[in-house]
Tab-separated table of C-alpha atoms in Angstrom:
chain	number	residue	atom	x	y	z
L	1	UNK	CA	-2.452	-6.844	30.726
L	2	UNK	CA	0.895	-7.593	29.440
L	3	UNK	CA	0.770	-9.311	25.383
L	4	UNK	CA	1.665	-12.875	26.860
L	5	UNK	CA	-2.083	-13.049	29.125
L	6	UNK	CA	-3.792	-11.682	26.056
L	7	UNK	CA	-2.320	-14.991	24.335
L	8	UNK	CA	-3.122	-17.117	26.420
L	9	UNK	CA	-6.866	-15.874	27.242
L	10	UNK	CA	-7.687	-15.349	23.840
L	11	UNK	CA	-4.954	-17.077	21.237
L	12	UNK	CA	-2.965	-16.049	18.359
L	13	UNK	CA	-5.600	-15.645	15.562
L	14	UNK	CA	-8.057	-13.777	17.495
L	15	UNK	CA	-5.252	-10.773	19.106
L	16	UNK	CA	-3.973	-10.554	15.186
L	17	UNK	CA	-7.529	-10.314	13.851
L	18	UNK	CA	-8.347	-7.149	16.751
L	19	UNK	CA	-4.525	-6.024	15.787
L	20	UNK	CA	-5.245	-5.400	12.065
L	21	UNK	CA	-8.911	-4.224	12.848
L	22	UNK	CA	-7.179	-1.297	14.847
L	23	UNK	CA	-4.667	-0.266	12.758
L	24	UNK	CA	-6.579	-0.993	9.591
L	25	UNK	CA	-9.086	1.117	11.066
L	26	UNK	CA	-6.528	4.053	12.065
L	27	UNK	CA	-5.451	4.435	8.924
L	28	UNK	CA	-8.388	3.774	6.782
L	29	UNK	CA	-9.411	6.710	8.255
L	30	UNK	CA	-6.283	8.214	8.477
L	31	UNK	CA	-6.030	7.546	5.299
L	32	UNK	CA	-9.502	9.341	3.889
L	33	UNK	CA	-9.161	11.929	5.990
L	34	UNK	CA	-5.209	13.081	3.729
L	35	UNK	CA	-6.670	12.007	0.364
L	36	UNK	CA	-3.340	9.713	0.659
L	37	UNK	CA	-2.808	8.288	-3.123
L	38	UNK	CA	-0.399	7.562	-4.835
L	39	UNK	CA	-1.765	7.731	-8.113
L	40	UNK	CA	-2.565	11.272	-7.785
L	41	UNK	CA	1.041	12.093	-6.032
L	42	UNK	CA	2.298	10.456	-8.914
L	43	UNK	CA	0.639	12.013	-11.616
L	44	UNK	CA	1.414	15.877	-9.728
L	45	UNK	CA	5.113	14.585	-9.486
L	46	UNK	CA	5.541	14.148	-13.743
L	47	UNK	CA	3.394	17.389	-14.302
L	48	UNK	CA	6.026	19.162	-11.733
L	49	UNK	CA	3.047	20.348	-9.091
L	50	UNK	CA	4.730	19.859	-6.103
L	51	UNK	CA	1.560	20.149	-3.820
L	52	UNK	CA	-0.959	18.514	-1.646
L	53	UNK	CA	-0.718	15.065	-3.116
L	54	UNK	CA	2.801	14.960	-3.602
L	55	UNK	CA	3.091	16.978	-0.045
L	56	UNK	CA	0.994	14.060	1.863
L	57	UNK	CA	2.581	10.860	0.124
L	58	UNK	CA	6.063	11.758	0.980
L	59	UNK	CA	4.641	12.804	4.765
L	60	UNK	CA	3.554	9.089	4.407
L	61	UNK	CA	6.553	7.660	3.365
L	62	UNK	CA	8.982	9.379	6.083
L	63	UNK	CA	6.878	8.769	8.429
L	64	UNK	CA	6.756	5.252	7.841
L	65	UNK	CA	10.663	4.885	7.383
L	66	UNK	CA	11.933	7.231	10.518
L	67	UNK	CA	8.663	5.253	12.617
L	68	UNK	CA	10.416	1.636	11.614
L	69	UNK	CA	13.900	2.497	11.785
L	70	UNK	CA	13.574	3.905	14.905
L	71	UNK	CA	11.769	0.601	16.424
L	72	UNK	CA	14.502	-1.194	14.686
L	73	UNK	CA	17.034	0.506	15.959
L	74	UNK	CA	15.285	0.323	19.974
L	75	UNK	CA	15.322	-3.118	19.350
L	76	UNK	CA	11.452	-3.200	19.559
L	77	UNK	CA	11.695	-4.775	16.079
L	78	UNK	CA	13.340	-7.445	14.402
L	79	UNK	CA	12.127	-7.737	10.648
L	80	UNK	CA	14.951	-10.633	9.800
L	81	UNK	CA	11.874	-13.193	9.380
L	82	UNK	CA	10.034	-10.664	7.290
L	83	UNK	CA	9.254	-12.388	3.778
L	84	UNK	CA	10.765	-9.708	2.028
L	85	UNK	CA	13.916	-9.571	3.422
L	86	UNK	CA	14.612	-13.199	4.410
L	87	UNK	CA	12.868	-15.504	1.188
L	88	UNK	CA	14.228	-15.495	-2.452
L	89	UNK	CA	13.277	-12.741	-4.208
L	90	UNK	CA	12.595	-11.564	-8.024
L	91	UNK	CA	14.130	-8.555	-9.370
L	92	UNK	CA	12.861	-9.077	-12.443
L	93	UNK	CA	9.221	-9.559	-10.867
L	94	UNK	CA	9.373	-6.513	-8.951
L	95	UNK	CA	10.385	-4.383	-12.189
L	96	UNK	CA	7.713	-5.860	-14.588
L	97	UNK	CA	5.050	-6.115	-11.904
L	98	UNK	CA	5.620	-2.198	-10.602
L	99	UNK	CA	5.193	-1.520	-14.472
L	100	UNK	CA	2.010	-3.240	-15.064
L	101	UNK	CA	0.860	-2.027	-11.055
L	102	UNK	CA	1.592	1.513	-12.375
L	103	UNK	CA	-0.061	1.115	-15.741
L	104	UNK	CA	-3.235	-0.030	-13.344
L	105	UNK	CA	-3.607	2.143	-10.873
L	106	UNK	CA	-3.881	5.228	-13.541
L	107	UNK	CA	-6.610	3.417	-14.903
L	108	UNK	CA	-8.493	2.848	-12.252
L	109	UNK	CA	-7.838	5.988	-10.680
L	110	UNK	CA	-5.986	4.319	-7.636
L	111	UNK	CA	-3.759	1.592	-5.748
L	112	UNK	CA	-5.666	-0.616	-3.863
L	113	UNK	CA	-5.704	0.427	-0.729
L	114	UNK	CA	-7.166	3.592	-2.540
L	115	UNK	CA	-10.165	1.728	-4.090
L	116	UNK	CA	-11.285	-0.022	-0.778
L	117	UNK	CA	-11.138	3.581	0.854
L	118	UNK	CA	-13.407	5.338	-2.293
L	119	UNK	CA	-15.747	2.269	-1.805
L	120	UNK	CA	-16.103	2.890	1.905
L	121	UNK	CA	-17.203	6.359	0.778
L	122	UNK	CA	-19.719	4.995	-1.307
L	123	UNK	CA	-17.449	5.112	-5.242
L	124	UNK	CA	-19.534	1.821	-6.820
L	125	UNK	CA	-16.853	2.666	-9.315
L	126	UNK	CA	-13.957	1.630	-6.234
L	127	UNK	CA	-16.095	-1.230	-6.013
L	128	UNK	CA	-16.424	-3.177	-8.884
L	129	UNK	CA	-12.215	-2.002	-9.497
L	130	UNK	CA	-11.660	-3.603	-6.022
L	131	UNK	CA	-13.611	-6.496	-6.399
L	132	UNK	CA	-11.881	-7.532	-10.107
L	133	UNK	CA	-8.332	-6.639	-7.943
L	134	UNK	CA	-9.533	-9.843	-5.806
L	135	UNK	CA	-9.555	-11.693	-8.254
L	136	UNK	CA	-6.809	-11.540	-10.501
L	137	UNK	CA	-4.889	-11.332	-7.685
L	138	UNK	CA	-5.930	-15.192	-6.518
L	139	UNK	CA	-5.339	-16.124	-9.617
L	140	UNK	CA	-2.232	-14.739	-9.870
L	141	UNK	CA	-1.229	-16.529	-6.502
L	142	UNK	CA	-2.422	-20.193	-6.884
L	143	UNK	CA	-4.632	-19.635	-10.319
L	144	UNK	CA	-4.246	-19.776	-13.913
L	145	UNK	CA	-2.193	-16.633	-13.889
L	146	UNK	CA	0.283	-18.169	-11.976
L	147	UNK	CA	2.185	-20.352	-14.315
L	148	UNK	CA	3.069	-16.981	-15.889
L	149	UNK	CA	4.106	-15.332	-13.055
L	150	UNK	CA	5.897	-18.153	-11.540
L	151	UNK	CA	7.572	-17.602	-15.363
L	152	UNK	CA	8.601	-13.990	-15.112
L	153	UNK	CA	9.687	-14.261	-11.338
L	154	UNK	CA	12.425	-16.602	-12.038
L	155	UNK	CA	14.136	-14.262	-14.879
L	156	UNK	CA	16.641	-12.428	-11.860
L	157	UNK	CA	16.356	-13.578	-8.489
L	158	UNK	CA	18.395	-13.338	-5.418
L	159	UNK	CA	18.300	-14.340	-2.296
L	160	UNK	CA	17.376	-13.958	0.721
L	161	UNK	CA	19.094	-12.202	3.939
L	162	UNK	CA	21.662	-9.397	3.402
L	163	UNK	CA	21.204	-9.413	-0.160
L	164	UNK	CA	17.573	-8.067	0.037
L	165	UNK	CA	18.691	-5.651	2.393
L	166	UNK	CA	19.330	-1.778	0.971
L	167	UNK	CA	21.177	-0.940	4.768
L	168	UNK	CA	23.256	-4.111	4.512
L	169	UNK	CA	24.060	-3.523	0.788
L	170	UNK	CA	25.033	0.380	1.515
L	171	UNK	CA	26.384	0.013	4.564
L	172	UNK	CA	24.006	2.752	5.766
L	173	UNK	CA	23.069	0.580	8.810
L	174	UNK	CA	19.232	1.396	10.880
L	175	UNK	CA	21.064	5.186	11.665
L	176	UNK	CA	21.437	5.371	7.870
L	177	UNK	CA	17.958	4.770	7.353
L	178	UNK	CA	16.731	7.355	9.790
L	179	UNK	CA	18.989	9.829	8.600
L	180	UNK	CA	17.452	9.615	5.162
L	181	UNK	CA	13.472	9.124	6.146
L	182	UNK	CA	14.543	12.576	7.527
L	183	UNK	CA	15.958	14.376	4.963
L	184	UNK	CA	12.614	13.090	2.882
L	185	UNK	CA	9.954	14.449	5.844
L	186	UNK	CA	11.589	17.573	5.908
L	187	UNK	CA	10.908	17.759	2.304
L	188	UNK	CA	7.960	16.797	2.376
L	189	UNK	CA	7.573	19.443	5.168
L	190	UNK	CA	9.090	22.264	3.116
L	191	UNK	CA	6.672	20.811	0.354
L	192	UNK	CA	3.535	20.420	2.374
L	193	UNK	CA	4.142	24.823	3.899
L	194	UNK	CA	4.207	26.006	-0.398
L	195	UNK	CA	1.297	23.563	-1.265
L	196	UNK	CA	-1.060	25.153	1.989
L	197	UNK	CA	-1.261	24.320	5.452
L	198	UNK	CA	-4.234	21.851	5.875
L	199	UNK	CA	-3.695	20.343	8.916
L	200	UNK	CA	-5.287	16.709	7.577
L	201	UNK	CA	-2.752	17.362	5.430
L	202	UNK	CA	-0.288	17.119	7.948
L	203	UNK	CA	-1.985	14.737	10.374
L	204	UNK	CA	-2.985	12.476	7.956
L	205	UNK	CA	-0.409	12.210	6.341
L	206	UNK	CA	1.436	10.947	8.904
L	207	UNK	CA	-0.780	9.075	10.801
L	208	UNK	CA	-0.970	7.127	7.738
L	209	UNK	CA	2.938	6.719	7.684
L	210	UNK	CA	2.973	5.490	11.225
L	211	UNK	CA	0.416	2.714	11.005
L	212	UNK	CA	2.877	0.938	8.940
L	213	UNK	CA	5.421	1.122	11.543
L	214	UNK	CA	2.088	-0.079	14.067
L	215	UNK	CA	1.456	-2.942	11.965
L	216	UNK	CA	5.461	-4.217	11.931
L	217	UNK	CA	5.752	-3.655	15.612
L	218	UNK	CA	3.018	-5.175	16.299
L	219	UNK	CA	2.691	-8.358	14.400
L	220	UNK	CA	6.620	-8.320	15.802
L	221	UNK	CA	5.059	-7.750	19.174
L	222	UNK	CA	2.661	-11.038	19.560
L	223	UNK	CA	5.469	-13.332	17.667
L	224	UNK	CA	8.152	-12.749	19.900
L	225	UNK	CA	5.242	-13.573	22.806
L	226	UNK	CA	3.265	-16.169	21.212
L	227	UNK	CA	3.960	-20.045	22.004
L	228	UNK	CA	3.209	-20.340	18.560
L	229	UNK	CA	5.081	-19.913	15.728
L	230	UNK	CA	3.823	-16.090	14.349
L	231	UNK	CA	4.615	-13.876	10.694
L	232	UNK	CA	6.058	-10.428	11.158
L	233	UNK	CA	4.529	-8.540	8.457
L	234	UNK	CA	3.063	-5.548	7.452
L	235	UNK	CA	-0.095	-3.465	6.176
L	236	UNK	CA	-0.793	-4.355	2.618
L	237	UNK	CA	-3.543	-5.200	0.539
L	238	UNK	CA	-2.612	-8.032	-2.786
L	239	UNK	CA	-2.935	-11.025	-0.470
L	240	UNK	CA	-5.869	-10.042	2.477
L	241	UNK	CA	-7.569	-9.092	-1.010
L	242	UNK	CA	-7.235	-12.295	-2.082
L	243	UNK	CA	-7.223	-14.236	1.001
L	244	UNK	CA	-10.163	-12.459	1.411
L	245	UNK	CA	-12.338	-13.677	-1.443
L	246	UNK	CA	-11.110	-17.183	-0.933
L	247	UNK	CA	-12.858	-17.019	2.680
L	248	UNK	CA	-16.105	-15.502	0.909
L	249	UNK	CA	-16.034	-18.167	-1.980
L	250	UNK	CA	-14.846	-21.726	-0.076
L	251	UNK	CA	-15.158	-23.136	3.874
L	252	UNK	CA	-12.898	-23.859	5.574
L	253	UNK	CA	-11.265	-20.330	4.760
L	254	UNK	CA	-7.828	-19.565	4.997
L	255	UNK	CA	-5.995	-19.015	8.798
L	256	UNK	CA	-7.606	-16.270	10.899
L	257	UNK	CA	-4.735	-14.012	11.478
L	258	UNK	CA	-3.693	-10.288	11.140
L	259	UNK	CA	-5.372	-9.617	7.700
L	260	UNK	CA	-8.421	-10.966	8.557
L	261	UNK	CA	-8.957	-7.607	10.372
L	262	UNK	CA	-7.316	-4.720	8.100
L	263	UNK	CA	-9.170	-4.944	5.246
L	264	UNK	CA	-13.066	-4.315	7.910
L	265	UNK	CA	-10.692	-1.961	9.796
L	266	UNK	CA	-10.044	-0.210	6.834
L	267	UNK	CA	-12.997	0.107	5.427
L	268	UNK	CA	-14.790	0.945	8.129
L	269	UNK	CA	-11.620	3.652	9.214
L	270	UNK	CA	-12.581	5.208	6.027
L	271	UNK	CA	-16.401	5.574	5.851
L	272	UNK	CA	-15.951	6.876	9.773
L	273	UNK	CA	-13.392	9.217	7.995
L	274	UNK	CA	-15.768	10.258	5.188
L	275	UNK	CA	-18.871	10.356	7.911
L	276	UNK	CA	-16.798	13.248	9.312
L	277	UNK	CA	-15.589	14.920	6.811
L	278	UNK	CA	-19.006	14.696	5.307
L	279	UNK	CA	-17.749	13.139	1.949
L	280	UNK	CA	-19.677	9.995	1.873
L	281	UNK	CA	-21.974	9.844	-1.754
L	282	UNK	CA	-22.896	7.668	-3.827
L	283	UNK	CA	-21.188	7.315	-7.417
L	284	UNK	CA	-21.455	4.896	-10.631
L	285	UNK	CA	-20.157	5.174	-13.857
L	286	UNK	CA	-20.701	8.061	-15.910
L	287	UNK	CA	-21.322	6.514	-19.207
L	288	UNK	CA	-19.938	2.213	-20.280
L	289	UNK	CA	-17.251	3.574	-22.114
L	290	UNK	CA	-15.240	4.020	-18.840
L	291	UNK	CA	-15.857	0.842	-17.543
L	292	UNK	CA	-13.748	-1.340	-19.915
L	293	UNK	CA	-10.728	0.587	-18.650
L	294	UNK	CA	-11.924	0.642	-15.310
L	295	UNK	CA	-11.971	-2.611	-15.613
L	296	UNK	CA	-8.335	-3.420	-17.410
L	297	UNK	CA	-6.497	-1.280	-14.914
L	298	UNK	CA	-7.755	-3.736	-11.808
L	299	UNK	CA	-6.972	-6.746	-13.669
L	300	UNK	CA	-3.142	-5.313	-14.108
L	301	UNK	CA	-2.923	-4.210	-10.570
L	302	UNK	CA	-3.830	-8.173	-9.424
L	303	UNK	CA	-1.371	-9.076	-11.599
L	304	UNK	CA	0.925	-6.613	-10.997
L	305	UNK	CA	1.148	-7.022	-7.089
L	306	UNK	CA	1.415	-10.832	-6.725
L	307	UNK	CA	4.193	-10.249	-9.616
L	308	UNK	CA	6.292	-7.643	-8.032
L	309	UNK	CA	5.331	-8.901	-4.014
L	310	UNK	CA	3.289	-6.190	-3.034
L	311	UNK	CA	0.855	-2.852	-3.547
L	312	UNK	CA	1.366	0.115	-3.041
L	313	UNK	CA	1.658	0.096	0.008
L	314	UNK	CA	2.594	-3.399	0.880
L	315	UNK	CA	5.833	-2.904	-1.633
L	316	UNK	CA	5.810	0.917	-1.229
L	317	UNK	CA	5.079	1.697	2.518
L	318	UNK	CA	5.361	-1.293	4.272
L	319	UNK	CA	8.658	-2.837	1.933
L	320	UNK	CA	10.120	0.500	1.419
L	321	UNK	CA	10.133	0.859	5.159
L	322	UNK	CA	12.476	-1.722	6.054
L	323	UNK	CA	14.485	-0.964	2.746
L	324	UNK	CA	13.630	-4.558	0.821
L	325	UNK	CA	15.468	-4.013	-2.596
L	326	UNK	CA	13.008	-5.826	-3.966
L	327	UNK	CA	9.783	-3.315	-2.688
L	328	UNK	CA	12.160	-0.386	-3.811
L	329	UNK	CA	12.751	-1.628	-7.307
L	330	UNK	CA	9.082	-2.767	-7.316
L	331	UNK	CA	8.040	1.001	-6.450
L	332	UNK	CA	10.756	2.415	-8.786
L	333	UNK	CA	8.649	0.301	-11.325
L	334	UNK	CA	5.381	1.601	-10.421
L	335	UNK	CA	6.306	5.732	-10.861
L	336	UNK	CA	7.772	4.514	-13.969
L	337	UNK	CA	4.187	3.140	-15.573
L	338	UNK	CA	2.026	5.083	-13.944
L	339	UNK	CA	4.199	7.904	-14.887
L	340	UNK	CA	3.844	6.802	-18.442
L	341	UNK	CA	0.499	5.685	-18.617
L	342	UNK	CA	-0.970	9.235	-17.771
L	343	UNK	CA	1.143	10.989	-20.297
L	344	UNK	CA	0.249	8.009	-22.751
L	345	UNK	CA	-3.479	8.396	-21.914
L	346	UNK	CA	-3.221	12.145	-21.893
L	347	UNK	CA	-2.107	12.079	-25.418
L	348	UNK	CA	-4.882	10.443	-26.632
L	349	UNK	CA	-7.288	12.088	-24.532
L	350	UNK	CA	-5.610	15.728	-26.462
L	351	UNK	CA	-5.883	13.565	-29.222
L	352	UNK	CA	-9.400	12.995	-29.574
L	353	UNK	CA	-10.221	16.958	-28.228
L	354	UNK	CA	-8.139	18.531	-31.702
L	355	UNK	CA	-9.152	16.181	-33.565
L	356	UNK	CA	-11.967	16.914	-36.497
L	357	UNK	CA	-15.162	16.091	-36.029
L	358	UNK	CA	-16.338	13.226	-38.453
């Protein structure tokens, strides 16, 4: 059955939601099995350890870049109308939001996607942090924090189109993007070999990245076969988290689409991955002293993701794979913010360990 027949029979909304469910399920499974986590990769990088976590992130990132750019070069994907490229962007928002998100990511011990994946494995700390992240993201989108976000975003903006496209700015083109991705893929494979020959590290890391390309390709396929206007988009977790919050709290909820199926799909895929790997385990807070840090970190991530235009996956992988300027600035900010926060928290912990008892 061709895509047009499916759309005519079931409608755009149902087809998009089903795609989000399936692709989200694959992302959740691969990310859970490979332990995909930007926070862990940043910590390894800043401590000079090129181990499993950094290898997995590089495998996912490079696979996403190569996969997306191949789709574009083969004319199976057109991202010119994607919000990361077509709309006016904020350079100040990307940089500040990235720094804030990175700091929060360290405090909650995981980015937005990682919190969802851990929640499906029984981690109640991640579940609480994810709920606070969603509330703060919605408040930043259209609630009490929206004025602050709009103010920071207005400081330094860039017009949509070629001005937001790094491949257009540098003149590298899509072929240059593929070469860039292949170079980093080779580096990722080298680090992977040095850090061990885990099958799931290789399969899970590359599989995670390819789901990013699948998200872009699927929504584009629907858009060109639909009689309605369908937004071409990829995987992200800040917007869908806020959308699901409003869907639960208000009626009627947001329109049904790709994002509706994404979060349940990731949760289900992660649960299956944990069940296969025997990782299901109910976990809570060991003591009350750590709870304020998780809450503060989740709030920083919620605000930072909306300010930056995406989370570690939405900006770092999805936006990075199409070489959106603001997405790359946000990604750099996340690495810097996470690295500095990790050093700061490590320093405080070390001070507490060596301080004389009162």
